[in-house]
């Protein structure tokens, strides 16, 4: 069983489209995150949700909207995709008290053409 | 604003100990030192973390200096599968604070 699973693994789409990436964790964690890794390999936090409530929202265009229907899911919806959105997006989860670290998914490679 | 400084790359022979240094001279009293690694094309993987004392688990050992301004991650017997980018991160242990990844150290384990 995959602890943090993301779908799809690869996503190729045209500029201007709207797309969603799904994330599910079966670890019972109460906090979930989205990270973006760009072409230069920098990993940056985008959002963090704790018990379905947004607790971290970094400077991200409002075309990106996270949705947490329950503690086990944190989906990322992106409107009006741009070339610069091309990156690998990682979902992660943890306990509020993160003594056991974050568990990351395997990533979704988004390519906007 | 980088809170940690790591060498960009290191090499290690298979079977030898890999010692990865990290400087965090501005660390606050309530900040932990975390180590993660990212193997090519995979998500980052938690390795170990500590506050003041040295820590050891099945993956690695973490040595933190007494003044807490630097630390060393030790992989006692490096294997080819340990080739990865290793990130040293300082962070308050609170969900309101995110893990902020820097550039890390690219470790190459050679046969």
PDB file of C-alpha atoms in Angstrom:
ATOM      1  CA  UNK A   1       0.000   0.000   0.000  1.00  0.00           C
ATOM      2  CA  UNK A   2       1.363   3.368  -1.019  1.00  0.00           C
ATOM      3  CA  UNK A   3       1.381   5.733   1.973  1.00  0.00           C
ATOM      4  CA  UNK A   4       0.984   8.965  -0.024  1.00  0.00           C
ATOM      5  CA  UNK A   5      -0.327   8.506  -3.528  1.00  0.00           C
ATOM      6  CA  UNK A   6      -0.678  11.129  -6.222  1.00  0.00           C
ATOM      7  CA  UNK A   7      -2.502  10.930  -9.506  1.00  0.00           C
ATOM      8  CA  UNK A   8      -1.702  11.352 -12.267  1.00  0.00           C
ATOM      9  CA  UNK A   9       2.033  10.671 -12.307  1.00  0.00           C
ATOM     10  CA  UNK A  10       2.448  12.557 -15.577  1.00  0.00           C
ATOM     11  CA  UNK A  11       0.282  15.327 -16.979  1.00  0.00           C
ATOM     12  CA  UNK A  12       0.816  17.057 -20.310  1.00  0.00           C
ATOM     13  CA  UNK A  13      -1.604  19.823 -21.155  1.00  0.00           C
ATOM     14  CA  UNK A  14      -1.958  22.982 -23.194  1.00  0.00           C
ATOM     15  CA  UNK A  15      -1.689  26.538 -21.940  1.00  0.00           C
ATOM     16  CA  UNK A  16      -4.946  27.921 -20.704  1.00  0.00           C
ATOM     17  CA  UNK A  17      -6.397  24.579 -19.604  1.00  0.00           C
ATOM     18  CA  UNK A  18      -7.609  23.760 -16.091  1.00  0.00           C
ATOM     19  CA  UNK A  19      -6.280  20.627 -14.424  1.00  0.00           C
ATOM     20  CA  UNK A  20      -6.353  18.872 -11.078  1.00  0.00           C
ATOM     21  CA  UNK A  21      -3.859  16.699  -9.245  1.00  0.00           C
ATOM     22  CA  UNK A  22      -5.154  14.376  -6.558  1.00  0.00           C
ATOM     23  CA  UNK A  23      -3.406  13.300  -3.382  1.00  0.00           C
ATOM     24  CA  UNK A  24      -4.438  10.719  -0.827  1.00  0.00           C
ATOM     25  CA  UNK A  25      -2.651   9.492   2.284  1.00  0.00           C
ATOM     26  CA  UNK A  26      -3.492   6.369   4.272  1.00  0.00           C
ATOM     27  CA  UNK A  27      -1.238   7.110   7.236  1.00  0.00           C
ATOM     28  CA  UNK A  28      -3.855   8.807   9.360  1.00  0.00           C
ATOM     29  CA  UNK A  29      -1.824  12.031   9.348  1.00  0.00           C
ATOM     30  CA  UNK A  30      -3.637  15.258  10.151  1.00  0.00           C
ATOM     31  CA  UNK A  31      -1.528  17.632   8.038  1.00  0.00           C
ATOM     32  CA  UNK A  32      -0.997  17.614   4.276  1.00  0.00           C
ATOM     33  CA  UNK A  33       1.150  19.741   1.982  1.00  0.00           C
ATOM     34  CA  UNK A  34       1.804  20.618  -1.625  1.00  0.00           C
ATOM     35  CA  UNK A  35       5.324  21.358  -2.818  1.00  0.00           C
ATOM     36  CA  UNK A  36       6.564  22.488  -6.225  1.00  0.00           C
ATOM     37  CA  UNK A  37       9.955  21.474  -7.617  1.00  0.00           C
ATOM     38  CA  UNK A  38      10.997  23.556 -10.585  1.00  0.00           C
ATOM     39  CA  UNK A  39      13.500  22.825 -13.323  1.00  0.00           C
ATOM     40  CA  UNK A  40      16.352  24.014 -11.108  1.00  0.00           C
ATOM     41  CA  UNK A  41      15.324  21.379  -8.562  1.00  0.00           C
ATOM     42  CA  UNK A  42      14.312  23.832  -5.821  1.00  0.00           C
ATOM     43  CA  UNK A  43      11.546  22.425  -3.627  1.00  0.00           C
ATOM     44  CA  UNK A  44       9.155  25.093  -2.401  1.00  0.00           C
ATOM     45  CA  UNK A  45       6.164  24.822  -0.104  1.00  0.00           C
ATOM     46  CA  UNK A  46       2.906  25.962  -1.650  1.00  0.00           C
ATOM     47  CA  UNK A  47       0.177  25.045   0.815  1.00  0.00           C
ATOM     48  CA  UNK A  48      -0.365  23.234   4.059  1.00  0.00           C
ATOM     49  CA  UNK A  49      -3.638  21.946   5.477  1.00  0.00           C
ATOM     50  CA  UNK A  50      -4.204  20.796   9.043  1.00  0.00           C
ATOM     51  CA  UNK A  51      -7.445  18.929   9.679  1.00  0.00           C
ATOM     52  CA  UNK A  52      -8.896  20.346   6.465  1.00  0.00           C
ATOM     53  CA  UNK A  53      -7.987  23.923   7.377  1.00  0.00           C
ATOM     54  CA  UNK A  54      -5.474  25.975   5.431  1.00  0.00           C
ATOM     55  CA  UNK A  55      -2.546  26.883   7.697  1.00  0.00           C
ATOM     56  CA  UNK A  56       0.224  27.770   5.237  1.00  0.00           C
ATOM     57  CA  UNK A  57      -0.337  29.607   1.998  1.00  0.00           C
ATOM     58  CA  UNK A  58       2.869  30.803   0.420  1.00  0.00           C
ATOM     59  CA  UNK A  59       2.973  33.363  -2.356  1.00  0.00           C
ATOM     60  CA  UNK A  60       1.253  31.292  -4.987  1.00  0.00           C
ATOM     61  CA  UNK A  61      -0.895  32.672  -7.844  1.00  0.00           C
ATOM     62  CA  UNK A  62      -4.573  32.419  -7.056  1.00  0.00           C
ATOM     63  CA  UNK A  63      -4.912  30.212 -10.135  1.00  0.00           C
ATOM     64  CA  UNK A  64      -3.797  27.474  -7.730  1.00  0.00           C
ATOM     65  CA  UNK A  65      -6.521  26.333  -5.376  1.00  0.00           C
ATOM     66  CA  UNK A  66      -6.103  23.486  -2.921  1.00  0.00           C
ATOM     67  CA  UNK A  67      -9.139  21.514  -1.819  1.00  0.00           C
ATOM     68  CA  UNK A  68      -9.256  19.227   1.198  1.00  0.00           C
ATOM     69  CA  UNK A  69     -12.516  17.249   1.322  1.00  0.00           C
ATOM     70  CA  UNK A  70     -11.277  15.271   4.319  1.00  0.00           C
ATOM     71  CA  UNK A  71      -8.110  14.694   6.333  1.00  0.00           C
ATOM     72  CA  UNK A  72      -6.886  12.015   3.961  1.00  0.00           C
ATOM     73  CA  UNK A  73      -7.127  14.029   0.749  1.00  0.00           C
ATOM     74  CA  UNK A  74      -5.606  17.253  -0.517  1.00  0.00           C
ATOM     75  CA  UNK A  75      -6.191  17.993  -4.175  1.00  0.00           C
ATOM     76  CA  UNK A  76      -4.607  20.764  -6.199  1.00  0.00           C
ATOM     77  CA  UNK A  77      -6.608  22.509  -8.876  1.00  0.00           C
ATOM     78  CA  UNK A  78      -4.852  24.803 -11.336  1.00  0.00           C
ATOM     79  CA  UNK A  79      -6.736  27.222 -13.577  1.00  0.00           C
ATOM     80  CA  UNK A  80      -5.498  28.808 -16.794  1.00  0.00           C
ATOM     81  CA  UNK A  81      -2.258  26.886 -16.903  1.00  0.00           C
ATOM     82  CA  UNK A  82       0.871  28.746 -17.971  1.00  0.00           C
ATOM     83  CA  UNK A  83       4.210  27.532 -19.314  1.00  0.00           C
ATOM     84  CA  UNK A  84       5.861  28.493 -16.021  1.00  0.00           C
ATOM     85  CA  UNK A  85       3.649  26.061 -14.154  1.00  0.00           C
ATOM     86  CA  UNK A  86       5.624  23.187 -15.647  1.00  0.00           C
ATOM     87  CA  UNK A  87       7.262  21.435 -12.698  1.00  0.00           C
ATOM     88  CA  UNK A  88       7.050  18.378 -10.492  1.00  0.00           C
ATOM     89  CA  UNK A  89       4.428  18.728  -7.773  1.00  0.00           C
ATOM     90  CA  UNK A  90       4.816  16.736  -4.583  1.00  0.00           C
ATOM     91  CA  UNK A  91       2.181  16.019  -2.009  1.00  0.00           C
ATOM     92  CA  UNK A  92       3.245  15.200   1.556  1.00  0.00           C
ATOM     93  CA  UNK A  93       1.656  14.446   4.900  1.00  0.00           C
ATOM     94  CA  UNK A  94       2.662  14.436   8.551  1.00  0.00           C
ATOM     95  CA  UNK A  95       1.384  14.587  12.082  1.00  0.00           C
ATOM     96  CA  UNK A  96       0.932  18.046  13.560  1.00  0.00           C
ATOM     97  CA  UNK A  97       3.793  17.187  15.859  1.00  0.00           C
ATOM     98  CA  UNK A  98       6.224  16.191  13.161  1.00  0.00           C
ATOM     99  CA  UNK A  99       8.557  14.045  15.180  1.00  0.00           C
ATOM    100  CA  UNK A 100       8.329  11.378  12.529  1.00  0.00           C
ATOM    101  CA  UNK A 101       8.948  13.669   9.585  1.00  0.00           C
ATOM    102  CA  UNK A 102       6.993  14.237   6.440  1.00  0.00           C
ATOM    103  CA  UNK A 103       6.046  11.427   4.065  1.00  0.00           C
ATOM    104  CA  UNK A 104       6.136  12.506   0.429  1.00  0.00           C
ATOM    105  CA  UNK A 105       4.369  11.120  -2.582  1.00  0.00           C
ATOM    106  CA  UNK A 106       6.241  10.190  -5.734  1.00  0.00           C
ATOM    107  CA  UNK A 107       5.333  13.387  -7.535  1.00  0.00           C
ATOM    108  CA  UNK A 108       3.303  14.540 -10.524  1.00  0.00           C
ATOM    109  CA  UNK A 109       5.285  15.844 -13.476  1.00  0.00           C
ATOM    110  CA  UNK A 110       3.229  18.604 -15.087  1.00  0.00           C
ATOM    111  CA  UNK A 111       4.246  19.802 -18.538  1.00  0.00           C
ATOM    112  CA  UNK A 112       2.428  22.758 -20.046  1.00  0.00           C
ATOM    113  CA  UNK A 113       2.862  23.151 -23.808  1.00  0.00           C
TER     114      UNK A 113
ATOM    115  CA  UNK B   1      17.141  33.430   3.130  1.00  0.00           C
ATOM    116  CA  UNK B   2      19.178  30.267   3.551  1.00  0.00           C
ATOM    117  CA  UNK B   3      19.303  29.116   7.145  1.00  0.00           C
ATOM    118  CA  UNK B   4      21.664  26.260   6.356  1.00  0.00           C
ATOM    119  CA  UNK B   5      24.833  25.927   4.303  1.00  0.00           C
ATOM    120  CA  UNK B   6      25.858  22.647   2.718  1.00  0.00           C
ATOM    121  CA  UNK B   7      28.557  21.744   0.202  1.00  0.00           C
ATOM    122  CA  UNK B   8      26.988  21.404  -3.241  1.00  0.00           C
ATOM    123  CA  UNK B   9      28.456  17.963  -3.903  1.00  0.00           C
ATOM    124  CA  UNK B  10      30.430  15.130  -2.328  1.00  0.00           C
ATOM    125  CA  UNK B  11      31.741  11.747  -3.356  1.00  0.00           C
ATOM    126  CA  UNK B  12      32.016   8.612  -1.257  1.00  0.00           C
ATOM    127  CA  UNK B  13      33.273   5.135  -2.004  1.00  0.00           C
ATOM    128  CA  UNK B  14      30.817   2.299  -1.565  1.00  0.00           C
ATOM    129  CA  UNK B  15      31.126   0.679   1.850  1.00  0.00           C
ATOM    130  CA  UNK B  16      32.768   3.692   3.435  1.00  0.00           C
ATOM    131  CA  UNK B  17      31.128   6.150   5.785  1.00  0.00           C
ATOM    132  CA  UNK B  18      29.610   9.239   4.186  1.00  0.00           C
ATOM    133  CA  UNK B  19      29.851  12.319   6.404  1.00  0.00           C
ATOM    134  CA  UNK B  20      27.669  15.165   5.203  1.00  0.00           C
ATOM    135  CA  UNK B  21      28.232  18.517   6.945  1.00  0.00           C
ATOM    136  CA  UNK B  22      25.744  21.302   7.506  1.00  0.00           C
ATOM    137  CA  UNK B  23      26.246  24.762   8.981  1.00  0.00           C
ATOM    138  CA  UNK B  24      23.327  26.447  10.717  1.00  0.00           C
ATOM    139  CA  UNK B  25      24.996  29.204  12.692  1.00  0.00           C
ATOM    140  CA  UNK B  26      21.788  31.227  13.197  1.00  0.00           C
ATOM    141  CA  UNK B  27      19.709  28.344  14.537  1.00  0.00           C
ATOM    142  CA  UNK B  28      17.254  29.289  17.268  1.00  0.00           C
ATOM    143  CA  UNK B  29      16.827  27.433  20.532  1.00  0.00           C
ATOM    144  CA  UNK B  30      13.508  25.906  19.490  1.00  0.00           C
ATOM    145  CA  UNK B  31      14.578  24.836  16.001  1.00  0.00           C
ATOM    146  CA  UNK B  32      15.270  21.226  15.179  1.00  0.00           C
ATOM    147  CA  UNK B  33      17.768  19.988  12.591  1.00  0.00           C
ATOM    148  CA  UNK B  34      16.130  17.737  10.004  1.00  0.00           C
ATOM    149  CA  UNK B  35      17.732  15.683   7.265  1.00  0.00           C
ATOM    150  CA  UNK B  36      15.927  14.502   4.173  1.00  0.00           C
ATOM    151  CA  UNK B  37      17.165  13.017   0.940  1.00  0.00           C
ATOM    152  CA  UNK B  38      15.803  12.883  -2.579  1.00  0.00           C
ATOM    153  CA  UNK B  39      16.788  10.043  -4.831  1.00  0.00           C
ATOM    154  CA  UNK B  40      16.501  10.916  -8.492  1.00  0.00           C
ATOM    155  CA  UNK B  41      12.886  11.248  -9.690  1.00  0.00           C
ATOM    156  CA  UNK B  42      11.448  10.314  -6.306  1.00  0.00           C
ATOM    157  CA  UNK B  43       9.842  12.291  -3.511  1.00  0.00           C
ATOM    158  CA  UNK B  44      12.015  13.426  -0.598  1.00  0.00           C
ATOM    159  CA  UNK B  45      12.511  10.889   2.175  1.00  0.00           C
ATOM    160  CA  UNK B  46      12.826  11.691   5.855  1.00  0.00           C
ATOM    161  CA  UNK B  47      16.090  10.434   7.370  1.00  0.00           C
ATOM    162  CA  UNK B  48      16.523  11.745  10.898  1.00  0.00           C
ATOM    163  CA  UNK B  49      16.165  14.823  13.065  1.00  0.00           C
ATOM    164  CA  UNK B  50      17.434  16.157  16.383  1.00  0.00           C
ATOM    165  CA  UNK B  51      17.412  19.115  18.711  1.00  0.00           C
ATOM    166  CA  UNK B  52      20.535  18.965  20.870  1.00  0.00           C
ATOM    167  CA  UNK B  53      21.540  15.383  21.383  1.00  0.00           C
ATOM    168  CA  UNK B  54      23.097  13.070  18.848  1.00  0.00           C
ATOM    169  CA  UNK B  55      20.590  10.742  17.254  1.00  0.00           C
ATOM    170  CA  UNK B  56      20.826   7.376  15.521  1.00  0.00           C
ATOM    171  CA  UNK B  57      18.323   5.285  13.645  1.00  0.00           C
ATOM    172  CA  UNK B  58      18.436   2.454  11.150  1.00  0.00           C
ATOM    173  CA  UNK B  59      19.329   4.819   8.319  1.00  0.00           C
ATOM    174  CA  UNK B  60      21.888   7.209   9.742  1.00  0.00           C
ATOM    175  CA  UNK B  61      23.429   9.051  12.669  1.00  0.00           C
ATOM    176  CA  UNK B  62      23.134  12.752  13.358  1.00  0.00           C
ATOM    177  CA  UNK B  63      25.892  14.523  15.247  1.00  0.00           C
ATOM    178  CA  UNK B  64      25.041  18.043  16.452  1.00  0.00           C
ATOM    179  CA  UNK B  65      27.800  20.240  17.876  1.00  0.00           C
ATOM    180  CA  UNK B  66      27.423  21.477  21.424  1.00  0.00           C
ATOM    181  CA  UNK B  67      26.793  25.064  20.273  1.00  0.00           C
ATOM    182  CA  UNK B  68      24.282  23.683  17.725  1.00  0.00           C
ATOM    183  CA  UNK B  69      25.785  25.772  14.962  1.00  0.00           C
ATOM    184  CA  UNK B  70      26.611  22.795  12.794  1.00  0.00           C
ATOM    185  CA  UNK B  71      25.777  19.144  12.360  1.00  0.00           C
ATOM    186  CA  UNK B  72      26.926  16.095  10.428  1.00  0.00           C
ATOM    187  CA  UNK B  73      24.827  13.349   8.926  1.00  0.00           C
ATOM    188  CA  UNK B  74      26.657  10.039   8.880  1.00  0.00           C
ATOM    189  CA  UNK B  75      25.743   7.147   6.616  1.00  0.00           C
ATOM    190  CA  UNK B  76      27.926   4.453   8.186  1.00  0.00           C
ATOM    191  CA  UNK B  77      28.277   2.149   5.185  1.00  0.00           C
ATOM    192  CA  UNK B  78      27.268   3.947   2.033  1.00  0.00           C
ATOM    193  CA  UNK B  79      25.769   1.932  -0.818  1.00  0.00           C
ATOM    194  CA  UNK B  80      25.103   2.882  -4.423  1.00  0.00           C
ATOM    195  CA  UNK B  81      21.444   3.349  -3.486  1.00  0.00           C
ATOM    196  CA  UNK B  82      22.446   6.172  -1.158  1.00  0.00           C
ATOM    197  CA  UNK B  83      23.300   8.351  -4.166  1.00  0.00           C
ATOM    198  CA  UNK B  84      20.904  11.258  -3.736  1.00  0.00           C
ATOM    199  CA  UNK B  85      20.577  14.925  -2.844  1.00  0.00           C
ATOM    200  CA  UNK B  86      20.705  15.368   0.932  1.00  0.00           C
ATOM    201  CA  UNK B  87      18.938  18.311   2.524  1.00  0.00           C
ATOM    202  CA  UNK B  88      19.693  19.760   5.936  1.00  0.00           C
ATOM    203  CA  UNK B  89      16.781  21.854   7.240  1.00  0.00           C
ATOM    204  CA  UNK B  90      16.252  23.760  10.464  1.00  0.00           C
ATOM    205  CA  UNK B  91      12.680  24.192  11.537  1.00  0.00           C
ATOM    206  CA  UNK B  92      10.479  24.832  14.540  1.00  0.00           C
ATOM    207  CA  UNK B  93       8.566  21.658  15.302  1.00  0.00           C
ATOM    208  CA  UNK B  94       5.147  23.152  14.686  1.00  0.00           C
ATOM    209  CA  UNK B  95       2.663  22.638  11.888  1.00  0.00           C
ATOM    210  CA  UNK B  96       2.597  26.378  11.296  1.00  0.00           C
ATOM    211  CA  UNK B  97       6.136  26.172   9.982  1.00  0.00           C
ATOM    212  CA  UNK B  98       6.895  24.477   6.702  1.00  0.00           C
ATOM    213  CA  UNK B  99       9.929  22.461   5.752  1.00  0.00           C
ATOM    214  CA  UNK B 100      11.928  24.811   3.535  1.00  0.00           C
ATOM    215  CA  UNK B 101      14.385  22.957   1.336  1.00  0.00           C
ATOM    216  CA  UNK B 102      17.635  24.587   0.256  1.00  0.00           C
ATOM    217  CA  UNK B 103      19.981  23.374  -2.457  1.00  0.00           C
ATOM    218  CA  UNK B 104      21.278  20.385  -0.517  1.00  0.00           C
ATOM    219  CA  UNK B 105      24.355  18.254  -1.108  1.00  0.00           C
ATOM    220  CA  UNK B 106      24.466  15.933  -4.083  1.00  0.00           C
ATOM    221  CA  UNK B 107      26.128  12.762  -2.807  1.00  0.00           C
ATOM    222  CA  UNK B 108      27.576  10.353  -5.341  1.00  0.00           C
ATOM    223  CA  UNK B 109      28.487   6.912  -4.048  1.00  0.00           C
ATOM    224  CA  UNK B 110      30.933   5.201  -6.365  1.00  0.00           C
ATOM    225  CA  UNK B 111      31.750   1.502  -6.697  1.00  0.00           C
TER     226      UNK B 111
END
